[in-house]
Coordinates of C-alpha atoms in Angstrom, one line a residue:
Chain A
X1131 CA 0.0 0.0 0.0
X1132 CA 2.8 2.4 0.9
X1133 CA 4.4 2.0 -2.5
X1134 CA 1.3 2.8 -4.4
X1135 CA 0.5 5.7 -2.0
X1136 CA 3.9 7.3 -2.7
X1137 CA 3.7 6.5 -6.4
X1138 CA 0.3 8.3 -6.5
X1139 CA 1.8 11.3 -4.7
X1140 CA 4.8 11.4 -7.1
X1141 CA 2.6 11.0 -10.2
X1142 CA 0.2 13.7 -8.9
X1143 CA 3.0 16.1 -8.4
X1144 CA 4.6 15.3 -11.7
X1145 CA 1.2 15.7 -13.4
X1146 CA 0.6 19.1 -11.9
X1147 CA 4.2 20.1 -12.8
X1148 CA 3.7 19.1 -16.4
X1149 CA 0.3 20.9 -16.6
X1150 CA 2.0 24.0 -15.1
X1151 CA 4.8 23.9 -17.6
X1152 CA 2.2 23.6 -20.3
X1153 CA 1.3 27.2 -19.5
X1154 CA 3.4 29.9 -21.3
X1155 CA 3.9 32.0 -18.3
X1156 CA 5.3 29.2 -16.2
X1157 CA 7.3 27.6 -19.0
X1158 CA 9.0 30.9 -19.4
X1159 CA 9.5 31.3 -15.6
X1160 CA 11.4 28.0 -15.5
X1161 CA 13.3 27.9 -18.9
X1162 CA 13.5 31.6 -19.8
X1163 CA 12.0 31.1 -23.2
X1164 CA 8.6 30.4 -24.7
X1165 CA 7.5 26.9 -25.5
X1166 CA 6.7 25.8 -29.0
X1167 CA 3.0 25.0 -29.6
X1168 CA 4.0 21.3 -29.9
X1169 CA 5.8 21.4 -26.6
X1170 CA 2.8 22.9 -24.8
X1171 CA 0.5 20.3 -26.3
X1172 CA 2.8 17.5 -25.3
X1173 CA 3.3 18.8 -21.8
X1174 CA -0.5 19.1 -21.3
X1175 CA -1.1 15.6 -22.6
X1176 CA 1.7 14.3 -20.3
X1177 CA 0.2 16.1 -17.4
X1178 CA -3.2 14.6 -17.8
X1179 CA -1.7 11.1 -18.4
X1180 CA 0.4 11.4 -15.2
X1181 CA -2.7 12.5 -13.2
X1182 CA -4.5 9.4 -14.6
X1183 CA -1.6 7.3 -13.5
X1184 CA -1.8 8.9 -10.0
X1185 CA -5.5 8.0 -10.0
X1186 CA -4.7 4.4 -10.8
X1187 CA -2.1 4.2 -8.0
X1188 CA -4.6 5.6 -5.5
X1189 CA -7.2 3.0 -6.5
X1190 CA -4.4 0.4 -6.1
X1191 CA -3.6 1.7 -2.6
X1192 CA -7.2 2.2 -1.3
X1193 CA -9.6 0.6 -3.7
X1194 CA -12.4 2.2 -5.8
X1195 CA -14.3 3.8 -2.9
X1196 CA -11.5 5.5 -1.0
X1197 CA -9.0 5.8 -3.9
X1198 CA -10.7 8.8 -5.5
X1199 CA -10.9 10.7 -2.2
X1200 CA -7.2 10.1 -1.6
X1201 CA -6.4 11.1 -5.2
X1202 CA -8.1 14.5 -4.9
X1203 CA -6.1 15.1 -1.8
X1204 CA -2.8 14.1 -3.5
X1205 CA -3.5 16.3 -6.5
X1206 CA -4.4 19.3 -4.4
X1207 CA -1.4 18.9 -2.1
X1208 CA 0.9 18.1 -5.0
X1209 CA -0.2 21.3 -6.7
X1210 CA 0.2 23.3 -3.5
X1211 CA 3.7 22.1 -2.9
X1212 CA 4.6 23.0 -6.5
X1213 CA 3.1 26.4 -6.0
X1214 CA 5.2 27.0 -2.9
X1215 CA 8.5 25.8 -4.6
X1216 CA 8.1 27.3 -8.0
X1217 CA 8.9 31.0 -7.3
X1218 CA 11.9 30.1 -5.1
X1219 CA 13.5 27.2 -7.0
X1220 CA 11.8 27.0 -10.4
X1221 CA 14.0 24.3 -11.9
X1222 CA 14.2 22.2 -8.8
X1223 CA 10.4 22.4 -8.5
X1224 CA 9.7 21.0 -11.9
X1225 CA 12.5 18.4 -11.8
X1226 CA 11.7 17.2 -8.3
X1227 CA 9.7 14.2 -9.5
X1228 CA 12.8 13.0 -11.4
X1229 CA 14.9 13.2 -8.3
X1230 CA 12.2 11.6 -6.1
X1231 CA 11.6 8.6 -8.4
X1232 CA 14.6 6.6 -7.2
X1233 CA 13.5 7.1 -3.6
X1234 CA 10.1 5.7 -4.6
X1235 CA 11.9 2.6 -5.9
X1236 CA 13.6 2.3 -2.5
X1237 CA 10.3 2.4 -0.8
X1238 CA 9.0 -0.3 -3.1
X1239 CA 12.0 -2.5 -2.4
X1240 CA 11.6 -2.1 1.4
X1241 CA 7.9 -2.7 1.3
X1242 CA 8.5 -5.7 -1.0
Chain B
X1050 CA -26.0 53.2 -6.4
X1051 CA -26.2 50.2 -8.6
X1052 CA -23.5 47.6 -8.0
X1053 CA -22.3 44.9 -10.3
X1054 CA -22.5 41.3 -9.2
X1055 CA -18.8 41.1 -8.7
X1056 CA -18.8 44.2 -6.5
X1057 CA -21.5 42.9 -4.2
X1058 CA -19.8 39.5 -4.1
X1059 CA -16.5 41.1 -3.2
X1060 CA -18.2 43.0 -0.4
X1061 CA -19.8 39.9 0.9
X1062 CA -16.6 37.9 0.7
X1063 CA -14.6 40.6 2.4
X1064 CA -16.8 41.3 5.4
X1065 CA -18.4 37.9 5.7
X1066 CA -14.9 36.4 5.5
X1067 CA -13.6 38.8 8.2
X1068 CA -16.4 38.3 10.7
X1069 CA -16.5 34.5 10.4
X1070 CA -12.8 34.1 9.5
X1071 CA -11.7 34.3 13.2
X1072 CA -14.2 31.6 14.2
X1073 CA -13.4 29.6 11.0
X1074 CA -9.7 29.6 11.7
X1075 CA -10.3 28.3 15.2
X1076 CA -12.6 25.6 13.8
X1077 CA -10.2 24.6 11.0
X1078 CA -7.1 24.5 13.1
X1079 CA -8.6 22.5 16.0
X1080 CA -10.3 20.2 13.5
X1081 CA -6.9 19.6 11.8
X1082 CA -5.3 18.7 15.1
X1083 CA -8.3 16.5 15.9
X1084 CA -7.2 14.3 12.9
X1085 CA -4.6 13.0 15.3
X1086 CA -6.8 13.0 18.4
X1087 CA -5.9 9.5 19.6
X1088 CA -2.2 10.2 19.0
X1089 CA -2.4 13.4 21.0
X1090 CA -4.5 11.5 23.6
X1091 CA -1.7 9.0 24.0
X1092 CA 0.9 11.7 24.2
X1093 CA -1.0 13.3 27.0
X1094 CA -1.1 10.0 28.9
X1095 CA 2.6 9.2 29.0
X1096 CA 2.1 6.6 31.7
X1097 CA 0.7 4.1 29.1
X1098 CA 3.5 1.6 28.4
X1099 CA 5.1 1.5 25.0
X1100 CA 5.2 -2.2 24.4
X1101 CA 3.0 -3.5 21.6
X1102 CA 0.7 -6.4 22.7
X1103 CA -1.4 -8.7 20.6
X1104 CA -5.2 -8.1 21.0
X1105 CA -5.8 -11.7 22.1
X1106 CA -3.2 -11.4 24.9
X1107 CA -4.6 -8.1 26.0
X1108 CA -8.1 -9.5 26.0
X1109 CA -7.0 -12.4 28.3
X1110 CA -5.5 -9.9 30.8
X1111 CA -8.8 -7.9 30.7
X1112 CA -10.9 -11.0 31.3
X1113 CA -8.8 -12.0 34.2
X1114 CA -9.0 -8.6 35.7
X1115 CA -12.8 -8.3 35.3
X1116 CA -13.3 -11.8 36.6
X1117 CA -11.3 -11.0 39.7
X1118 CA -12.7 -7.5 40.3
X1119 CA -16.3 -7.6 39.0
X1120 CA -17.5 -11.2 38.8
X1121 CA -21.1 -10.2 39.5
X1122 CA -21.3 -7.3 37.0
X1123 CA -24.2 -7.3 34.5
X1124 CA -21.9 -6.2 31.8
X1125 CA -18.2 -6.0 31.0
X1126 CA -16.9 -3.6 28.5
X1127 CA -13.4 -4.0 27.0
X1128 CA -11.7 -1.7 24.5
X1129 CA -8.7 -3.4 22.9
X1130 CA -5.4 -1.9 21.8
X1131 CA -5.2 -1.1 18.1
X1132 CA -2.9 0.5 15.6
X1133 CA -3.6 4.1 16.7
X1134 CA -3.9 3.6 20.4
X1135 CA -2.1 0.9 22.4
X1136 CA -4.4 1.3 25.4
X1137 CA -6.4 -1.5 27.1
X1138 CA -9.6 -0.1 28.8
X1139 CA -12.1 -2.0 30.9
X1140 CA -15.3 -1.1 32.7
X1141 CA -18.1 -3.0 34.4
X1142 CA -21.7 -2.0 34.2
X1143 CA -23.3 0.4 31.8
X1144 CA -20.6 1.9 29.6
X1145 CA -22.4 5.3 29.2
X1146 CA -21.7 6.0 32.8
X1147 CA -17.9 6.0 32.1
X1148 CA -15.6 5.5 34.9
X1149 CA -13.5 2.8 33.2
X1150 CA -10.0 1.9 34.0
X1151 CA -6.9 1.6 31.8
X1152 CA -4.9 -1.6 32.3
X1153 CA -1.3 -2.5 31.4
X1154 CA -2.0 -4.8 28.4
X1155 CA 1.0 -6.9 29.3
X1156 CA 0.5 -7.5 33.0
X1157 CA -3.2 -6.7 33.5
X1158 CA -2.3 -4.3 36.3
X1159 CA -4.4 -1.1 36.5
X1160 CA -2.4 1.9 35.3
X1161 CA -2.2 5.1 37.2
X1162 CA -2.7 7.6 34.4
X1163 CA -2.7 11.3 34.8
X1164 CA -6.1 13.1 34.4
X1165 CA -6.0 15.1 31.1
X1166 CA -8.2 16.9 28.7
X1167 CA -6.6 14.7 26.1
X1168 CA -6.7 15.0 22.3
X1169 CA -10.4 14.8 22.6
X1170 CA -10.4 18.5 23.7
X1171 CA -9.5 19.6 20.1
X1172 CA -12.1 17.3 18.7
X1173 CA -14.8 18.6 21.0
X1174 CA -13.7 22.3 20.6
X1175 CA -13.9 21.8 16.9
X1176 CA -17.6 21.5 16.9
X1177 CA -18.8 22.8 20.3
X1178 CA -16.3 25.6 20.8
X1179 CA -16.4 24.4 24.4
X1180 CA -19.8 26.0 24.8
X1181 CA -22.7 24.5 26.8
X1182 CA -25.5 22.5 25.2
X1183 CA -25.9 23.0 21.4
X1184 CA -24.9 26.6 21.3
X1185 CA -21.5 25.9 19.9
X1186 CA -22.9 23.5 17.4
X1187 CA -25.2 26.2 16.1
X1188 CA -22.4 28.7 15.9
X1189 CA -20.1 26.3 14.1
X1190 CA -23.0 25.5 11.7
X1191 CA -23.4 29.2 11.0
X1192 CA -19.7 29.5 10.4
X1193 CA -19.8 26.6 8.0
X1194 CA -22.6 28.2 6.1
X1195 CA -20.5 31.4 6.0
X1196 CA -17.6 29.3 4.7
X1197 CA -19.7 28.0 1.8
X1198 CA -20.8 31.6 1.1
X1199 CA -17.2 32.7 1.1
X1200 CA -16.1 29.8 -1.2
X1201 CA -18.8 30.5 -3.7
X1202 CA -18.4 34.3 -3.6
X1203 CA -14.7 33.8 -3.8
X1204 CA -15.1 31.8 -7.0
X1205 CA -17.2 34.5 -8.5
X1206 CA -14.8 37.3 -7.7
X1207 CA -11.7 35.4 -8.8
X1208 CA -11.4 36.4 -12.4
X1209 CA -8.5 34.2 -13.5
X1210 CA -9.0 30.8 -11.8
X1211 CA -7.2 28.9 -14.5
X1212 CA -4.8 31.5 -15.7
X1213 CA -3.4 31.9 -12.2
X1214 CA -3.8 28.3 -11.1
X1215 CA -0.1 28.1 -10.2
X1216 CA 0.7 31.7 -9.7
X1217 CA 2.4 32.8 -6.5
X1218 CA 4.6 35.9 -6.5
X1219 CA 6.2 36.2 -3.0
X1220 CA 7.8 39.4 -1.7
X1221 CA 5.3 41.7 -3.3
X1222 CA 3.1 42.6 -0.3
X1223 CA -0.6 42.7 -1.0
X1224 CA -0.1 41.0 -4.4
X1225 CA 1.6 38.0 -2.7
X1226 CA -1.0 37.6 0.0
X1227 CA -3.7 37.7 -2.7
X1228 CA -1.8 35.1 -4.8
X1229 CA -1.3 32.8 -1.8
X1230 CA -4.9 33.1 -0.7
X1231 CA -6.3 32.5 -4.2
X1232 CA -4.0 29.6 -5.2
X1233 CA -4.4 27.8 -1.9
X1234 CA -8.2 28.2 -2.1
X1235 CA -8.4 27.1 -5.7
X1236 CA -5.9 24.1 -5.5
X1237 CA -7.7 22.7 -2.5
X1238 CA -11.2 23.6 -3.5
X1239 CA -12.4 20.0 -3.5
X1240 CA -11.2 19.6 0.1
X1241 CA -12.7 23.0 1.2
X1242 CA -16.1 22.2 -0.3
X1243 CA -16.1 18.6 0.9
X1244 CA -15.0 19.3 4.5
X1245 CA -17.4 22.2 4.9
X1246 CA -20.4 20.6 3.4
X1247 CA -20.0 17.2 5.1
X1248 CA -19.4 19.0 8.4
X1249 CA -22.9 20.5 8.0
X1250 CA -24.4 17.1 7.1
X1251 CA -23.1 15.6 10.4
X1252 CA -25.5 17.7 12.4
X1253 CA -28.2 17.8 9.8
X1254 CA -30.9 16.8 12.3
X1255 CA -29.9 19.4 14.8
X1256 CA -29.9 22.2 12.1
X1257 CA -33.0 21.0 10.3
X1258 CA -35.2 19.1 12.8
X1259 CA -38.5 19.8 11.0
X1260 CA -38.7 16.5 9.1
X1261 CA -38.0 14.4 12.2
X1262 CA -40.5 16.3 14.3
X1263 CA -43.2 16.0 11.6
X1264 CA -42.7 12.3 11.0
X1265 CA -41.9 11.0 14.4
X1266 CA -43.1 13.6 16.9
X1267 CA -40.3 13.2 19.3
X1268 CA -36.6 12.2 19.2
X1269 CA -37.1 9.0 21.1
X1270 CA -39.5 7.6 18.5
X1271 CA -37.0 8.6 15.8
X1272 CA -34.2 6.9 17.6
X1273 CA -36.2 3.7 18.0
X1274 CA -37.1 3.8 14.3
X1275 CA -33.4 4.2 13.4
X1276 CA -32.3 1.3 15.6
X1277 CA -34.9 -1.2 14.8
X1278 CA -33.9 -1.8 11.2
X1279 CA -33.8 -4.7 8.7
X1280 CA -35.6 -7.9 9.2
X1281 CA -32.6 -10.3 9.8
X1282 CA -31.7 -8.2 12.8
X1283 CA -35.1 -8.3 14.4
X1284 CA -34.7 -11.8 15.8
X1285 CA -31.4 -11.0 17.4
X1286 CA -32.6 -7.7 18.8
X1287 CA -35.9 -9.2 20.0
X1288 CA -34.1 -12.0 21.7
X1289 CA -31.7 -9.6 23.4
X1290 CA -34.6 -7.4 24.6
X1291 CA -36.6 -10.4 25.6
X1292 CA -33.7 -11.6 27.7
X1293 CA -33.5 -8.2 29.4
X1294 CA -37.2 -8.2 30.0
X1295 CA -37.3 -11.7 31.5
X1296 CA -34.5 -10.8 33.9
X1297 CA -36.9 -8.6 35.9
X1298 CA -39.2 -11.4 36.6
X1299 CA -37.1 -14.5 36.6
X1300 CA -34.2 -15.3 38.8
X1301 CA -30.6 -15.1 37.4
X1302 CA -29.8 -17.6 34.7
X1303 CA -27.8 -20.6 35.6
X1304 CA -24.0 -20.2 35.7
X1305 CA -22.3 -21.3 32.5
X1306 CA -18.7 -21.0 31.2
X1307 CA -18.0 -18.2 28.7
X1308 CA -17.4 -19.4 25.1
X1309 CA -13.8 -19.3 23.8
X1310 CA -13.3 -15.8 22.5
X1311 CA -10.5 -16.4 20.1
X1312 CA -12.5 -18.0 17.2
X1313 CA -15.3 -15.6 17.9
X1314 CA -13.1 -12.6 17.5
X1315 CA -11.6 -14.1 14.4
X1316 CA -15.0 -14.5 12.8
X1317 CA -16.0 -10.9 13.7
X1318 CA -12.7 -9.6 12.3
X1319 CA -13.2 -11.6 9.1
X1320 CA -16.7 -10.0 8.6
X1321 CA -16.1 -6.5 9.9
X1322 CA -12.3 -5.8 9.7
X1323 CA -10.0 -4.9 12.6
X1324 CA -11.7 -4.7 15.9
X1325 CA -12.0 -2.0 18.6
X1326 CA -13.5 -3.8 21.5
X1327 CA -16.3 -5.9 22.9
X1328 CA -18.9 -6.0 25.6
X1329 CA -20.1 -9.1 27.4
X1330 CA -23.6 -9.1 28.9
X1331 CA -24.2 -11.4 31.9
X1332 CA -20.7 -12.9 31.9
X1333 CA -20.5 -16.4 33.3
X1334 CA -24.2 -17.2 32.9
X1335 CA -26.2 -19.2 30.5
X1336 CA -27.8 -16.1 28.9
X1337 CA -24.4 -14.4 28.2
X1338 CA -24.2 -12.3 25.0
X1339 CA -21.1 -11.0 23.4
X1340 CA -21.2 -7.9 21.2
X1341 CA -18.1 -7.2 19.1
X1342 CA -17.4 -3.8 17.6
X1343 CA -15.0 -2.9 14.7
X1344 CA -12.7 0.1 14.7
X1345 CA -14.0 3.1 12.8
X1346 CA -12.6 3.3 9.3
X1347 CA -12.7 -0.1 7.8
X1348 CA -14.8 1.6 5.2
X1349 CA -15.6 5.3 4.4
X1350 CA -19.0 5.0 6.0
X1351 CA -18.9 6.2 9.6
X1352 CA -19.8 2.9 11.3
X1353 CA -20.5 4.1 14.8
X1354 CA -22.7 1.5 16.5
X1355 CA -22.0 -1.3 14.0
X1356 CA -21.5 -4.6 15.8
X1357 CA -21.9 -8.3 15.7
X1358 CA -23.7 -10.2 18.5
X1359 CA -22.7 -13.7 19.6
X1360 CA -24.2 -16.2 22.1
X1361 CA -21.9 -16.1 25.0
X1362 CA -22.0 -19.8 25.8
X1363 CA -22.0 -21.7 22.5
X1364 CA -20.5 -18.9 20.4
X1365 CA -23.3 -18.9 17.8
X1366 CA -23.8 -15.7 15.7
X1367 CA -27.1 -14.1 16.9
X1368 CA -26.9 -11.0 14.8
X1369 CA -24.7 -10.2 11.8
X1370 CA -23.4 -6.7 11.3
X1371 CA -26.2 -4.5 9.9
X1372 CA -25.9 -2.8 6.5
X1373 CA -27.2 0.8 6.4
X1374 CA -30.3 1.6 4.3
X1375 CA -29.5 4.0 1.4
X1376 CA -30.6 7.2 3.2
X1377 CA -28.7 6.3 6.3
X1378 CA -25.7 5.2 4.2
X1379 CA -25.6 8.6 2.4
X1380 CA -25.5 10.5 5.6
X1381 CA -22.9 8.1 7.2
X1382 CA -20.6 8.2 4.1
X1383 CA -20.6 12.0 4.3
X1384 CA -20.0 11.9 8.0
X1385 CA -17.2 9.4 7.3
X1386 CA -15.6 11.6 4.7
X1387 CA -15.5 14.3 7.3
X1388 CA -14.2 12.2 10.2
X1389 CA -11.4 10.7 8.1
X1390 CA -11.2 7.5 10.0
X1391 CA -10.7 5.4 6.8
X1392 CA -7.7 4.7 4.6
X1393 CA -5.1 4.4 7.4
X1394 CA -2.3 6.8 8.2
X1395 CA -1.6 7.9 4.6
X1396 CA -5.2 9.2 4.4
X1397 CA -4.9 10.7 7.8
X1398 CA -1.8 12.6 6.8
X1399 CA -3.5 13.9 3.6
X1400 CA -6.4 15.2 5.7
X1401 CA -4.0 16.8 8.2
X1402 CA -2.0 18.6 5.6
X1403 CA -5.1 19.7 3.7
X1404 CA -6.4 21.0 7.0
X1405 CA -3.3 22.9 7.6
X1406 CA -3.4 24.5 4.2
X1407 CA -7.1 25.4 4.7
X1408 CA -6.3 27.0 8.0
X1409 CA -3.4 28.9 6.3
X1410 CA -5.8 30.0 3.5
X1411 CA -8.3 31.4 6.0
X1412 CA -5.5 33.1 7.9
X1413 CA -4.1 34.6 4.7
X1414 CA -7.6 36.0 3.9
X1415 CA -7.7 37.7 7.4
X1416 CA -4.2 39.1 6.9
X1417 CA -5.1 40.3 3.4
X1418 CA -8.0 42.3 4.8
X1419 CA -5.6 44.2 7.0
X1420 CA -2.9 44.6 4.4
X1421 CA -5.4 46.2 2.1
X1422 CA -6.8 48.5 4.8
X1423 CA -3.3 49.5 5.9
X1424 CA -2.6 51.2 2.6
X1425 CA -5.3 53.7 3.2
X1426 CA -4.5 53.9 6.8
X1427 CA -3.0 57.3 6.8
X1428 CA -6.0 58.9 5.3
X1429 CA -8.4 57.4 7.8
X1430 CA -10.3 59.3 10.5
X1431 CA -9.3 58.5 14.1
X1432 CA -12.4 56.4 14.8
X1433 CA -11.8 54.3 11.7
X1434 CA -8.2 53.9 12.7
X1435 CA -9.2 52.5 16.1
X1436 CA -11.4 50.0 14.3
X1437 CA -8.5 49.1 12.1
X1438 CA -6.3 48.5 15.1
X1439 CA -9.0 46.4 16.8
X1440 CA -9.3 44.3 13.7
X1441 CA -5.5 43.9 13.5
X1442 CA -5.4 42.8 17.1
X1443 CA -8.2 40.3 16.8
X1444 CA -6.6 38.9 13.7
X1445 CA -3.3 38.4 15.6
X1446 CA -5.1 36.8 18.6
X1447 CA -7.3 34.6 16.4
X1448 CA -4.4 33.2 14.3
X1449 CA -1.1 33.3 16.2
X1450 CA -2.8 33.4 19.6
X1451 CA -4.8 30.3 19.0
X1452 CA -1.7 28.4 17.7
X1453 CA 0.0 29.5 20.9
X1454 CA -2.9 28.3 23.0
X1455 CA -2.9 24.9 21.3
X1456 CA 0.7 24.2 21.9
X1457 CA 0.3 25.7 25.3
X1458 CA -2.3 23.0 26.1
X1459 CA 0.4 20.3 25.5
X1460 CA 2.8 22.2 27.7
X1461 CA 0.2 22.4 30.4
X1462 CA -0.3 18.7 30.2
X1463 CA 3.4 18.1 31.1
X1464 CA 3.9 21.0 33.5
X1465 CA 0.8 20.9 35.8
X1466 CA 1.3 18.7 38.8
X1467 CA 0.1 15.1 38.2
X1468 CA -1.9 15.0 41.5
X1469 CA -3.7 18.3 40.9
X1470 CA -7.4 18.0 41.5
X1471 CA -9.6 18.5 38.4
X1472 CA -6.4 18.5 36.3
X1473 CA -8.2 18.1 33.0
X1474 CA -10.2 21.3 33.7
X1475 CA -7.0 23.1 34.6
X1476 CA -5.5 22.1 31.3
X1477 CA -8.4 23.6 29.5
X1478 CA -8.2 26.7 31.7
X1479 CA -4.5 27.1 30.7
X1480 CA -5.6 26.9 27.0
X1481 CA -8.0 29.7 27.4
X1482 CA -5.7 31.7 29.6
X1483 CA -3.0 31.6 27.0
X1484 CA -5.5 32.6 24.3
X1485 CA -6.7 35.6 26.5
X1486 CA -3.2 36.7 27.2
X1487 CA -2.4 36.6 23.5
X1488 CA -5.4 38.9 22.9
X1489 CA -4.2 41.4 25.6
X1490 CA -0.7 41.2 24.1
X1491 CA -2.1 41.8 20.6
X1492 CA -4.0 44.9 21.9
X1493 CA -0.9 46.2 23.5
X1494 CA 1.9 45.6 21.0
X1495 CA 2.4 47.3 17.5
X1496 CA 1.0 44.9 14.9
X1497 CA 4.1 43.5 13.3
X1498 CA 6.0 43.2 16.5
X1499 CA 3.0 41.4 18.0
X1500 CA 2.9 38.9 15.2
X1501 CA 6.7 38.3 15.4
X1502 CA 6.6 37.7 19.1
X1503 CA 3.5 35.4 19.2
X1504 CA 4.7 33.4 16.1
X1505 CA 8.2 33.2 17.6
X1506 CA 6.9 32.0 20.9
X1507 CA 4.7 29.4 19.3
X1508 CA 7.6 28.2 17.2
X1509 CA 9.8 27.9 20.2
X1510 CA 7.2 25.9 22.2
X1511 CA 6.6 23.6 19.2
X1512 CA 10.3 23.0 18.7
X1513 CA 11.0 22.5 22.3
X1514 CA 8.3 19.9 22.8
X1515 CA 10.8 16.9 22.6
X1516 CA 12.9 18.6 25.2
X1517 CA 9.9 19.1 27.5
X1518 CA 9.4 15.4 27.4
X1519 CA 13.0 14.8 28.2
X1520 CA 12.8 17.0 31.3
X1521 CA 9.5 15.8 32.7
X1522 CA 9.3 12.1 31.9
X1523 CA 11.3 9.2 33.3
X1524 CA 11.3 7.4 29.9
X1525 CA 11.0 10.1 27.2
X1526 CA 10.7 9.1 23.6
X1527 CA 10.0 5.4 24.4
X1528 CA 6.6 5.4 22.6
X1529 CA 7.0 5.4 18.8
X1530 CA 3.8 7.4 18.5
X1531 CA 5.2 10.0 20.9
X1532 CA 8.3 10.3 18.7
X1533 CA 6.2 10.8 15.6
X1534 CA 4.1 13.5 17.3
X1535 CA 7.1 15.4 18.6
X1536 CA 8.9 15.3 15.3
X1537 CA 5.7 16.7 13.7
X1538 CA 5.6 19.4 16.3
X1539 CA 9.3 20.1 15.5
X1540 CA 8.5 20.5 11.8
X1541 CA 5.6 22.7 12.5
X1542 CA 7.7 24.8 14.9
X1543 CA 10.3 25.2 12.2
X1544 CA 7.7 26.4 9.7
X1545 CA 6.4 28.9 12.3
X1546 CA 9.9 30.0 13.1
X1547 CA 10.3 30.7 9.3
X1548 CA 7.2 32.8 9.4
X1549 CA 8.3 34.7 12.5
X1550 CA 11.7 35.4 10.9
X1551 CA 10.0 36.9 7.8
X1552 CA 7.8 39.0 9.9
X1553 CA 10.8 40.2 11.9
X1554 CA 12.7 41.1 8.7
X1555 CA 9.7 42.8 7.3
X1556 CA 9.3 44.9 10.4
X1557 CA 12.9 46.1 10.1
X1558 CA 12.3 47.1 6.6
X1559 CA 8.9 48.8 6.9
X1560 CA 8.3 52.2 8.3
X1561 CA 7.0 51.7 11.8
X1562 CA 3.2 51.9 12.2
X1563 CA 2.3 54.2 15.0
X1564 CA 1.9 52.5 18.4
X1565 CA -1.6 51.7 19.5
X1566 CA -1.1 53.9 22.6
X1567 CA -0.2 56.8 20.4
X1568 CA -3.3 56.4 18.4
X1569 CA -5.4 56.2 21.5
X1570 CA -4.0 59.4 22.8
X1571 CA -4.5 61.1 19.5
X1572 CA -8.1 60.0 19.6
X1573 CA -8.7 61.3 23.1

């Protein structure tokens, strides 16, 4: 359960980060240049796909009844964490899921 | 003058938010703490031993104790240790009367545990505000309605919900407060709406009693209708009541040994999930009945009162756990969503963090009100200035002062003498005394300095909580749940310290606001 819980959290954060980067204002805030229309499209698609992945992880962790409740919480809190990090460390904020992924693997191994 | 919709909504949001914001912050913060009520409860009873004991073993100790101390009792109640609370509680007779005892689950010896308001204080304050009868419940309901109004009016006046979904520009004064307030409100909107609405649904029948009064006449009849439910239960219930009825006329039933509880609990656990406790009617007699209760949170539905009934001699199932009817289920699922007993610790943490962000969102709205007003401060008439200052002081006491009072309650739990009479009441007194002092302090100090000092002190008390345990307990940090609580307190303290530090720096940079005393003199 812990593995899917943290996977859900990570995917929720990553999804929100991708959706955020899909907005011109924030893409520029992080990378100092404007995204191409294709990039924006791809980021938005990726964002929704990651959120869907997060939903699946929550259903795995809690089942169909509690999963959606937990998912909304994870997406909200993931978005809030991103909001708080973005103005201070923009690149770290959007790359955080990449750094966090190996830790998730560790949790998975410990939990078996 | 004709106003646009946005203008009137903005007025409603500003003033409604201010008037109810103080109350709402208190409700949200104590509600957030109440998410960990049992953990706080355990922390406030440090005499409870730390060892983990199997439920079956604890149950054996409880039975031995009750057999020795209350062999003639009509009823034994046992609450078993579980994941969230390693305590073993027993009582004889009617449970409602309370007066139970805590046992050491390993040895079966009664524990001398300090009297304390416990984590239950935050839980009760959250919906009663510590007021008599249903007064507090009505006030909290009113505040919840105001919260819904503020949420909806907030959505109407927020022009760029999607454009500014992730927008937060710190260090820009009013702009930053507005960004933070908006984004935290929008990102957690599902939580805000859910928690406020389900909170109202819990006391549905207190707030809107007309239907019950019209259909049933009185509460008693309604209660009976609620209890006597589906057909398969009737037999069990009837038998139970019949047994009670007969007792008055007939002599006591013949002695008979109690059924083996192990397999019985295993069956109950298999049907209902992890167990919280059981009661045994007429122990040691041929008409013994065993009622087993699950912990809350095996499902979203708030399953208070759900249980399984067994024959106490042959162990046969007399009544399977009841399933709620659709209308009841709807209400109970909503109540369950609010109580957050389901989904284990991960879910509990999500609720706790969401609650903290909600509290911060309300606080940021309160601060925003003052920041906006401060800009026109210089041009205000003396009377208006006094109102401004009063609002600033109330803000400070409602937000930082309450935080101080909450952590103050935990300090009072450790510092008040253990043998003090009516100790629990004194802890609560300490809570309100700290809150009152913070209000006086807020009225006395210049605004920013007041914020810095109260936040700083809260931070200090939060961060020093592990030290307090070290100084006042013989075996500090033995209980893993204590460690988790104190680490959380440390983290919250660090966050508060960060806030206090920013306020301090801001105060250095900003031109000083006139002292309240000076304004008073000016006004005179």
